[in-house]
CSV table of C-alpha atoms in Angstrom, one decimal:
chain,number,residue,atom,x,y,z
A,853,MET,CA,-91.1,-84.6,24.7
A,854,LYS,CA,-91.3,-82.1,21.8
A,855,ILE,CA,-88.0,-80.4,22.8
A,856,SER,CA,-86.2,-83.8,23.0
A,857,HIS,CA,-87.6,-84.8,19.5
A,858,ILE,CA,-86.3,-81.5,18.0
A,859,ARG,CA,-82.9,-81.9,19.7
A,860,LYS,CA,-82.7,-85.5,18.2
A,861,VAL,CA,-83.6,-84.2,14.7
A,862,LYS,CA,-80.9,-81.4,15.0
A,863,ILE,CA,-78.3,-83.9,16.1
A,864,ILE,CA,-79.1,-86.3,13.3
A,865,THR,CA,-79.1,-83.5,10.7
A,866,LEU,CA,-75.8,-82.2,12.0
A,867,SER,CA,-74.3,-85.7,12.0
A,868,VAL,CA,-75.4,-86.2,8.4
A,869,ILE,CA,-73.9,-82.9,7.3
A,870,ILE,CA,-70.6,-83.6,9.0
A,871,ALA,CA,-70.5,-87.1,7.5
A,872,GLY,CA,-71.2,-85.7,4.0
A,873,VAL,CA,-68.4,-83.1,4.4
A,874,ILE,CA,-66.0,-85.8,5.6
A,875,ILE,CA,-66.8,-88.1,2.7
A,876,ARG,CA,-66.6,-85.4,0.2
A,877,TYR,CA,-63.2,-84.2,1.2
A,878,THR,CA,-61.7,-87.6,1.6
A,879,THR,CA,-62.7,-88.6,-1.9
A,880,LEU,CA,-61.2,-85.5,-3.6
A,881,ASP,CA,-58.2,-86.0,-5.8
A,882,TYR,CA,-55.1,-85.6,-3.6
A,883,PHE,CA,-53.3,-83.2,-5.9
A,884,ASP,CA,-56.3,-81.0,-6.6
A,885,PHE,CA,-57.1,-80.5,-2.9
A,886,PHE,CA,-54.0,-80.9,-0.7
A,887,GLN,CA,-51.4,-79.7,-3.1
A,888,SER,CA,-51.0,-76.1,-4.3
A,889,THR,CA,-52.5,-75.2,-7.6
A,890,THR,CA,-50.4,-75.0,-10.7
A,891,THR,CA,-48.0,-72.1,-11.0
A,892,PRO,CA,-48.1,-69.9,-14.1
A,893,ILE,CA,-44.8,-70.2,-15.9
A,894,GLN,CA,-44.4,-66.5,-16.3
A,895,LYS,CA,-44.5,-66.2,-12.5
A,896,LEU,CA,-41.1,-68.0,-12.3
A,897,PHE,CA,-39.6,-65.3,-14.5
A,898,ASN,CA,-41.2,-62.5,-12.7
A,899,GLN,CA,-39.8,-63.8,-9.4
A,900,LYS,CA,-36.3,-63.6,-10.9
A,901,LEU,CA,-36.8,-59.9,-11.5
A,902,ILE,CA,-38.1,-59.3,-7.9
A,903,THR,CA,-35.6,-61.3,-5.9
A,904,THR,CA,-31.9,-60.4,-5.6
A,905,ASP,CA,-30.9,-64.0,-4.8
A,906,THR,CA,-32.0,-66.6,-7.3
A,907,ASN,CA,-30.9,-69.2,-4.8
A,908,ASP,CA,-34.2,-68.4,-3.0
A,909,LEU,CA,-36.1,-69.8,-5.9
A,910,THR,CA,-33.9,-72.8,-6.7
A,911,SER,CA,-34.9,-76.2,-5.4
A,912,GLN,CA,-38.5,-75.1,-4.7
A,913,THR,CA,-41.2,-77.5,-5.8
A,914,VAL,CA,-43.8,-76.3,-8.3
A,915,TYR,CA,-46.8,-77.8,-10.1
A,916,LEU,CA,-47.0,-76.8,-13.8
A,917,LYS,CA,-49.6,-77.6,-16.4
A,918,GLY,CA,-49.3,-77.0,-20.1
A,919,LYS,CA,-48.9,-78.2,-23.6
A,920,VAL,CA,-45.6,-79.8,-24.9
A,921,LEU,CA,-44.2,-77.7,-27.8
A,922,ASP,CA,-40.9,-79.4,-28.5
A,923,SER,CA,-38.7,-82.2,-27.2
A,924,VAL,CA,-35.0,-83.2,-27.3
A,925,LEU,CA,-33.7,-86.7,-26.5
A,926,PHE,CA,-30.4,-87.4,-24.8
A,927,PHE,CA,-28.8,-90.7,-24.1
A,928,ASN,CA,-30.7,-91.7,-20.9
A,929,SER,CA,-32.9,-88.7,-20.5
A,930,GLY,CA,-34.5,-85.9,-22.4
A,931,SER,CA,-36.0,-82.5,-22.2
A,932,TYR,CA,-39.3,-80.9,-23.4
A,933,GLN,CA,-40.6,-77.4,-23.7
A,934,LEU,CA,-43.8,-76.8,-21.8
A,935,GLN,CA,-46.1,-73.9,-22.6
A,936,ASP,CA,-49.1,-72.5,-20.7
A,937,LYS,CA,-51.0,-69.4,-21.5
A,938,THR,CA,-48.3,-67.2,-19.8
A,939,GLY,CA,-45.1,-68.5,-21.2
A,940,THR,CA,-42.7,-71.5,-21.9
A,941,ILE,CA,-40.1,-73.3,-19.9
A,942,TRP,CA,-37.8,-76.3,-20.5
A,943,VAL,CA,-38.4,-79.4,-18.4
A,944,LEU,CA,-35.6,-82.0,-17.9
A,945,LYS,CA,-36.9,-85.5,-17.7
A,946,THR,CA,-34.8,-88.4,-16.3
A,947,PHE,CA,-37.5,-91.1,-16.1
A,948,ASN,CA,-40.8,-92.1,-17.7
A,949,GLU,CA,-41.5,-91.7,-21.4
A,950,MET,CA,-41.1,-88.4,-23.2
A,951,PRO,CA,-44.5,-86.8,-23.7
A,952,LYS,CA,-45.6,-86.3,-27.2
A,953,ILE,CA,-45.6,-82.9,-28.9
A,954,GLY,CA,-49.0,-81.4,-28.4
A,955,GLU,CA,-49.8,-83.5,-25.3
A,956,LEU,CA,-51.2,-81.7,-22.3
A,957,VAL,CA,-49.3,-82.6,-19.1
A,958,LYS,CA,-49.3,-81.7,-15.4
A,959,ILE,CA,-46.1,-82.2,-13.5
A,960,LYS,CA,-44.5,-81.8,-10.1
A,961,GLY,CA,-41.1,-80.3,-10.6
A,962,GLU,CA,-38.1,-78.7,-9.0
A,963,ILE,CA,-37.1,-75.2,-10.0
A,964,ILE,CA,-33.4,-74.9,-11.1
A,965,TYR,CA,-31.8,-71.6,-12.1
A,966,GLN,CA,-28.7,-71.7,-14.3
A,967,PRO,CA,-26.8,-68.4,-14.1
A,968,ILE,CA,-25.0,-67.1,-17.2
A,969,LEU,CA,-22.9,-64.1,-16.5
A,970,ILE,CA,-21.9,-61.8,-19.4
A,971,ASP,CA,-20.1,-58.6,-18.5
A,972,ASP,CA,-21.3,-58.9,-14.9
A,973,GLN,CA,-24.9,-59.2,-16.1
A,974,ASP,CA,-26.9,-62.3,-15.3
A,975,ILE,CA,-28.8,-63.5,-18.4
A,976,GLY,CA,-29.4,-67.0,-16.9
A,977,GLU,CA,-32.5,-69.2,-17.3
A,978,PHE,CA,-34.8,-71.2,-15.2
A,979,TYR,CA,-35.6,-74.8,-16.0
A,980,ILE,CA,-37.6,-77.5,-14.3
A,981,ILE,CA,-36.5,-81.0,-13.3
A,982,GLU,CA,-39.6,-83.3,-13.6
A,983,LEU,CA,-40.1,-85.1,-10.3
A,984,GLU,CA,-43.5,-86.7,-11.1
A,985,ARG,CA,-45.9,-86.7,-14.0
A,986,LEU,CA,-49.4,-86.2,-12.5
A,987,ASN,CA,-51.6,-87.3,-15.5
């Protein structure tokens, strides 16, 4: 009887722990748990120096977080400069409202590299197309 009672207590305890873990992880914010963390902006520029083919970087999805430094409006779209503690990058926005200067934003975006060749030297730049605003 004593062994069976201990076994029941262990099973109940284990069940409660498993239930708690399941509840905890199913209630986490989707983007904080299942998506990759935000990428430091400087890492995009460092990758350009490492890779010989910038097409390897283009069209990849990244998550960025930072402060809006500047913005420019176009006819049906706009662009804003995003800064984190490692650097700045321009973000092209084709939907939603333009974030306010000084606003902190977190975005899901697509990396685009625009090559600029001068005397066979590539001085091109990265920018981001905003796919989704996460905050």
